[in-house]
Amino acid sequence: TAGRADLSCDDPTLPVDESNLIVRAIRAMQAESKRCRGGDQLGSAQRGITEWGSTECGNYGVRVKLQKLIPTGGGLGGGSSDAAATVRTLNDLWKLSLPEQRLSELAATLGSDVPFFLKGPSGICTGRGEIVHPIPPPGPRWALLMLPGTSMPTPAVYRQFDLMTDPGLSNSKVSSPTGDCPTGDWEQRVDWTQWQRLSAKGLLRHLQNDLEAPAFALSPSLGRLRSDAETLVSRPVRMSGSGSTLFTLFDERNEAEEAAEKVQHRWSSDWSPDGLDPESIGLKTIVAHVAPDEVNG
């Protein structure tokens, strides 16, 4: 039916109404399609998306079936990447032929990090995060993801960050961004090919997440989980996004799998922060091959 935006998901806890980023992306693309002229009858399906064509431009309907693999509230950008995929797919499916700049503008109305998922896999993000400057990706790595059973509310983490960076507070514990953040002539000042040659451990030493301090202030147990994991795997462990997922990197698969076994055994046996029941942590570990060159292939 023309104008419909139907979303179904295999995760019953995920809202599938107008608050979902996929539905919002569909609405944005439907509104954008009204600006075009003409129209044609389109194909019937593409990668889980079924559409109802219309000879009246801007009157398209679509049905999306979402298989949710990236956990919500984990700081992994699952919702934002879903929105970006919807924008790009509907541009192709409905033959709107919108330029990349316009797609990025539409993506930015959905969320500050949505444009990154249109232009990734690696980039420098400025402004609110919506201005993306692609850079060469690092080489392939094996990533160990550690997913606690609890999620971190992104707005609360950012509010805590603001409190901790307020120059008027004597107990400020997070440094505000400085000139180290590349803007303007960043492309001329930084040789981004250098990080392609770093080992996994070398790369980890250069990774920083300013949201870790506020997230750990809100959830001290998450900070202790990170510290314990670093001891177990003998390398830096970072938090992804606003949390709660923790991750580290390895050059070889067997290293990552051995580390996953150590972490899983530790957190499912006799240890927990402040007496927290390990079963209530609900920790899961995932070993994944990260090959950025293949992401957009």
Coordinates of C-alpha atoms in Angstrom, one line a residue, residues 153-166 211 213-215 217-218 242:
P153 CA 21.7 5.3 28.3
T154 CA 23.5 7.5 25.8
P155 CA 21.8 10.8 27.0
A156 CA 22.8 10.2 30.6
V157 CA 26.4 9.5 29.6
Y158 CA 26.6 12.8 27.6
R159 CA 25.1 14.7 30.5
Q160 CA 27.7 13.2 32.8
F161 CA 30.4 14.2 30.3
D162 CA 29.1 17.8 30.4
L163 CA 29.2 17.8 34.2
M164 CA 32.7 16.4 34.3
T165 CA 34.1 18.9 31.7
D166 CA 32.4 22.0 33.2
L211 CA 33.1 8.9 27.2
A213 CA 35.2 8.4 32.4
P214 CA 31.5 9.5 32.5
A215 CA 30.2 6.0 31.8
A217 CA 31.2 7.3 36.9
L218 CA 27.6 6.2 36.2
S242 CA 28.8 5.5 25.0

